[in-house]
Amino acid sequence: MTDSTGVPLSTEWGMIRDGAGREFRVLKIGKLHLAEATLKLFAPEGDFHARMERVRNMSVNDDDVVLLTFPKSGTHWIWEVLNMLISGKAEYVPWTPDRDFLEIEGEKIEQIPSPKIIITHYSINDLPKDVFKKRVKIVHVSRNPKSVAVSMYHHMKAERLLGDIFPETFSEFLPLFLDEENYMMSYWFSYIQDVETFCRENPENPVFNIKYEEIKKNQHIEIKRLAQFLEIETSDSLVDEIISKCEISKLKTVRGDEKDGGRPAMYRKGIVSDWKNWFTVADNEAFDKVYEEKMSSSKFTFEY
């Protein structure tokens, strides 16, 4: 497999370490570090490398929409909003987000009728080539990284995405988010920089960058802006209904029941500043140091 520039991606097993020195075996594919438990979820057939290659070459339709997010950045919430905007009705669709997830369903998503929402945590550079060829609309949702780190800690712990062993505290988990050599899944800093670089270098491709915190603060305004980007006519009353239906408490009830195929770990608090309850002073200083180093040239700003 090659990256978006045609350079072959190396694939190897390696070890990463949390703040207490615990070791976790991961498969390194390009900018991804995937634990075995994660691989079983994302590539049940056993070959994530081949899955990514097939995804890069799959077909999409002009009226599809890509929902691009780093994990724990409001993915499931905005998926619900998009479905309601596209259908013109404040009603839950009768399927779960997993059906639309590239990492889970791979190229099978080709078979879903359009217009459809394609959810992914892949880097923008690893999307299907057809997305760029057909200039499919991309909705990129980002969230302040301190909240992302806390939400990821709880999610990975609940879903056992590192297997049976897990960091005992958030402080021990944090290096798996901050350390460029020891990160888990994707490296947030590279992920966001890749989006920013892509948008700067490819202005002809329609990308709507929206912040989790901005939507939380001004839901009506931001959802109307989203509808405008998607070229969808909507009304104030419909937007208000969508906001009500997509409250985290309601989504927990509708989507969080395991017996109905739900994923309880996907819906925790859905708030902006819970990270303050988990970061120690030392954690915050370590985080800010890495952020200043990695994002010094970025124009992205976040509300904490």
XYZ file of C-alpha atoms in Angstrom:
304
model
C 0.000 0.000 0.000
C 1.118 3.563 -0.714
C 0.211 6.901 0.827
C -1.517 9.697 -1.096
C 1.764 10.691 -2.759
C 2.547 7.144 -3.934
C 5.193 6.435 -1.285
C 4.988 2.826 0.004
C 3.695 2.550 3.579
C 5.763 0.436 5.914
C 3.880 -2.092 8.043
C 5.398 -3.490 11.203
C 4.522 -4.612 14.694
C 5.958 -2.548 17.518
C 5.498 -1.617 21.159
C 4.192 1.605 22.652
C 4.293 2.565 26.346
C 2.033 4.490 28.683
C 3.154 6.777 31.495
C 3.675 3.844 33.856
C 5.837 1.933 31.390
C 3.174 -0.642 30.437
C 3.771 -1.973 26.944
C 1.121 -2.433 24.271
C 1.702 -4.251 21.006
C 0.497 -2.314 17.972
C 0.554 -2.652 14.209
C 2.142 0.430 12.675
C 0.715 1.340 9.253
C 1.825 4.756 8.094
C 0.538 7.184 10.732
C -1.651 4.590 12.470
C -0.850 2.587 15.619
C -3.477 -0.119 16.031
C -3.721 -2.558 18.933
C -4.863 -6.105 18.204
C -8.290 -5.503 19.785
C -8.762 -2.490 17.502
C -7.716 -4.482 14.447
C -10.384 -7.087 15.190
C -12.984 -4.334 15.163
C -11.738 -2.511 12.062
C -10.586 -5.487 10.005
C -12.407 -8.670 11.078
C -11.072 -10.400 7.972
C -7.602 -9.935 9.447
C -5.887 -7.610 6.964
C -6.257 -3.913 7.761
C -3.545 -3.098 5.216
C -5.646 -4.621 2.414
C -8.795 -2.966 3.772
C -7.213 0.491 3.503
C -6.042 -0.205 -0.033
C -9.539 -1.269 -1.128
C -11.056 1.787 0.540
C -8.671 4.086 -1.318
C -9.952 2.649 -4.612
C -13.672 2.393 -3.837
C -16.315 4.427 -5.657
C -18.383 7.198 -4.136
C -21.162 9.305 -5.635
C -21.236 13.036 -6.210
C -24.038 13.587 -3.692
C -22.424 11.578 -0.880
C -21.091 13.436 2.164
C -17.927 12.496 4.072
C -17.980 13.062 7.825
C -14.309 13.330 8.757
C -13.382 13.390 12.435
C -10.591 12.450 14.765
C -12.034 9.913 17.255
C -14.116 11.376 20.105
C -14.781 14.688 18.368
C -18.582 14.502 18.122
C -18.791 11.975 15.295
C -22.020 10.210 16.253
C -23.734 13.464 17.233
C -23.038 15.208 13.922
C -23.910 12.027 11.984
C -27.405 12.286 13.470
C -27.603 15.981 12.557
C -26.488 15.295 8.968
C -29.017 12.502 8.502
C -31.827 14.771 9.630
C -30.692 17.667 7.450
C -30.380 15.465 4.376
C -33.750 13.769 4.921
C -35.470 17.039 5.826
C -37.026 15.357 8.881
C -36.075 15.399 12.555
C -36.310 11.614 12.762
C -33.722 8.978 13.670
C -32.717 6.708 10.807
C -33.401 2.985 11.438
C -29.724 1.992 11.345
C -26.705 2.658 13.561
C -23.643 4.755 12.668
C -21.575 1.564 12.281
C -23.295 0.910 8.938
C -21.712 4.064 7.506
C -18.217 3.692 9.032
C -15.369 3.196 6.544
C -13.152 1.591 9.168
C -15.823 -0.973 10.042
C -17.578 -1.636 6.733
C -14.838 -0.731 4.270
C -15.760 -0.806 0.604
C -19.148 -2.415 1.390
C -20.361 1.170 1.784
C -20.346 1.386 -2.022
C -23.571 -0.650 -1.962
C -25.503 1.864 0.160
C -27.831 4.061 -1.934
C -26.956 7.747 -2.184
C -27.085 10.341 -0.868
C -25.262 8.719 2.033
C -22.990 9.846 4.821
C -19.580 8.180 4.915
C -18.099 8.337 8.420
C -14.372 7.990 8.918
C -11.488 8.628 11.306
C -8.983 8.010 8.496
C -6.606 10.842 7.703
C -7.936 13.127 4.995
C -5.060 11.845 2.824
C -6.331 8.256 3.114
C -9.877 8.893 1.892
C -11.109 7.197 -1.302
C -9.512 8.860 -4.296
C -12.981 9.261 -5.781
C -13.829 11.765 -3.030
C -11.315 14.204 -4.473
C -11.922 13.339 -8.117
C -15.659 14.045 -7.765
C -15.161 16.842 -5.242
C -17.481 15.265 -2.739
C -18.371 17.502 0.193
C -16.345 16.835 3.359
C -17.563 17.901 6.796
C -14.607 18.000 9.183
C -15.468 18.282 12.876
C -12.654 19.061 15.320
C -12.746 19.361 19.096
C -10.379 20.815 21.645
C -7.725 18.130 22.120
C -7.859 18.104 25.918
C -11.492 17.014 25.784
C -10.623 14.537 23.019
C -7.913 12.961 25.189
C -10.250 12.527 28.175
C -13.066 11.145 26.046
C -10.675 8.745 24.307
C -9.395 7.506 27.673
C -12.902 6.596 28.818
C -13.924 5.147 25.466
C -10.868 2.933 25.057
C -11.196 1.735 28.622
C -14.877 0.835 28.200
C -14.381 -0.818 24.799
C -11.133 -2.558 25.864
C -9.394 -1.306 22.729
C -5.984 -1.960 24.274
C -6.970 -5.467 25.356
C -7.009 -6.638 28.973
C -4.328 -4.246 30.249
C -5.128 -0.544 30.468
C -3.510 2.514 32.085
C -4.779 2.797 35.658
C -5.124 6.593 35.600
C -5.705 9.297 33.019
C -2.231 10.674 33.738
C -0.743 7.297 32.762
C -2.843 7.277 29.585
C -1.926 10.811 28.468
C 1.468 9.902 26.890
C -0.463 7.633 24.491
C -2.054 10.832 23.212
C 0.895 13.225 23.381
C 3.983 11.179 22.511
C 4.791 11.150 18.803
C 6.481 7.764 19.166
C 4.020 6.153 21.586
C 0.619 7.464 20.509
C -2.434 5.241 20.210
C -4.597 5.051 17.056
C -3.785 8.274 15.125
C -1.674 11.187 16.323
C -4.074 14.102 16.874
C -1.526 16.758 15.986
C -0.659 15.184 12.618
C -4.320 14.502 11.865
C -5.318 18.141 12.297
C -2.244 19.414 10.446
C -3.046 17.127 7.511
C -6.538 18.619 7.247
C -5.192 22.153 7.461
C -2.533 21.478 4.824
C -5.032 19.791 2.510
C -7.457 22.717 2.716
C -4.695 25.213 2.012
C -3.322 23.275 -0.958
C -6.631 22.073 -2.439
C -9.104 24.967 -2.241
C -11.143 23.426 -5.064
C -12.219 20.557 -2.791
C -15.203 21.525 -0.607
C -14.276 21.064 3.070
C -16.406 22.517 5.858
C -14.345 22.912 9.021
C -16.505 23.172 12.103
C -15.589 23.078 15.800
C -17.396 20.949 18.364
C -17.358 23.806 20.860
C -18.773 26.275 18.333
C -21.711 23.977 17.615
C -22.346 23.522 21.327
C -22.351 27.283 21.890
C -24.405 28.308 18.834
C -26.247 25.199 17.687
C -28.894 26.930 15.604
C -26.436 29.171 13.756
C -23.881 26.426 13.117
C -26.433 23.868 11.900
C -27.847 26.472 9.505
C -24.301 27.082 8.243
C -23.853 23.347 7.788
C -27.089 23.140 5.796
C -25.911 26.020 3.615
C -22.625 24.224 2.886
C -24.573 21.098 1.925
C -26.864 23.233 -0.266
C -29.904 22.075 1.685
C -32.907 24.299 2.266
C -34.064 24.115 5.855
C -36.274 26.029 8.247
C -35.744 27.464 11.701
C -38.365 25.100 13.097
C -36.654 22.028 11.608
C -33.274 23.103 13.001
C -34.836 23.542 16.439
C -36.337 20.044 16.196
C -32.978 18.601 15.149
C -31.255 20.253 18.110
C -33.830 18.761 20.459
C -33.655 15.253 18.968
C -29.845 15.268 19.065
C -29.430 16.132 22.737
C -26.917 13.739 24.304
C -29.491 12.449 26.822
C -31.846 11.464 24.002
C -29.105 9.904 21.895
C -28.047 7.812 24.892
C -31.589 6.461 25.091
C -32.040 5.916 21.364
C -28.549 4.686 20.431
C -26.964 3.468 23.656
C -28.820 0.202 24.270
C -26.558 -2.772 23.509
C -29.476 -5.127 22.889
C -30.529 -2.893 19.983
C -27.034 -2.832 18.507
C -26.083 0.348 20.353
C -22.633 1.351 21.608
C -23.014 2.846 25.138
C -19.355 3.929 25.243
C -19.986 6.322 22.346
C -22.143 8.593 24.492
C -20.675 9.888 27.750
C -21.188 13.550 28.736
C -20.933 15.498 25.506
C -19.773 18.685 27.210
C -16.948 21.160 26.625
C -14.912 21.468 29.815
C -14.945 18.068 31.549
C -11.216 17.743 30.860
C -10.608 20.077 33.826
C -11.821 17.294 36.127
C -9.153 14.889 34.818
C -5.993 16.870 34.045
C -3.550 17.422 36.874
C -1.419 20.577 36.847
C 1.495 18.488 35.565
C -0.705 16.937 32.846
C -1.813 20.374 31.708
C 1.730 21.711 31.577
C 2.914 18.680 29.601
C 0.011 19.019 27.193
C 0.493 22.744 26.617
C 4.184 22.238 25.944
C 3.519 19.650 23.226
C 0.677 21.718 21.759
C 2.831 24.834 21.488
C 5.595 22.829 19.843
C 3.417 20.940 17.347
C 0.815 23.600 16.517
C 2.931 26.751 16.462
C 2.199 27.408 12.780
C -1.438 26.279 12.861
C -4.294 28.716 12.335
C -6.709 26.382 14.126
C -7.836 27.627 17.540
C -9.875 25.814 20.173
C -12.100 26.778 23.065
C -11.266 25.022 26.324
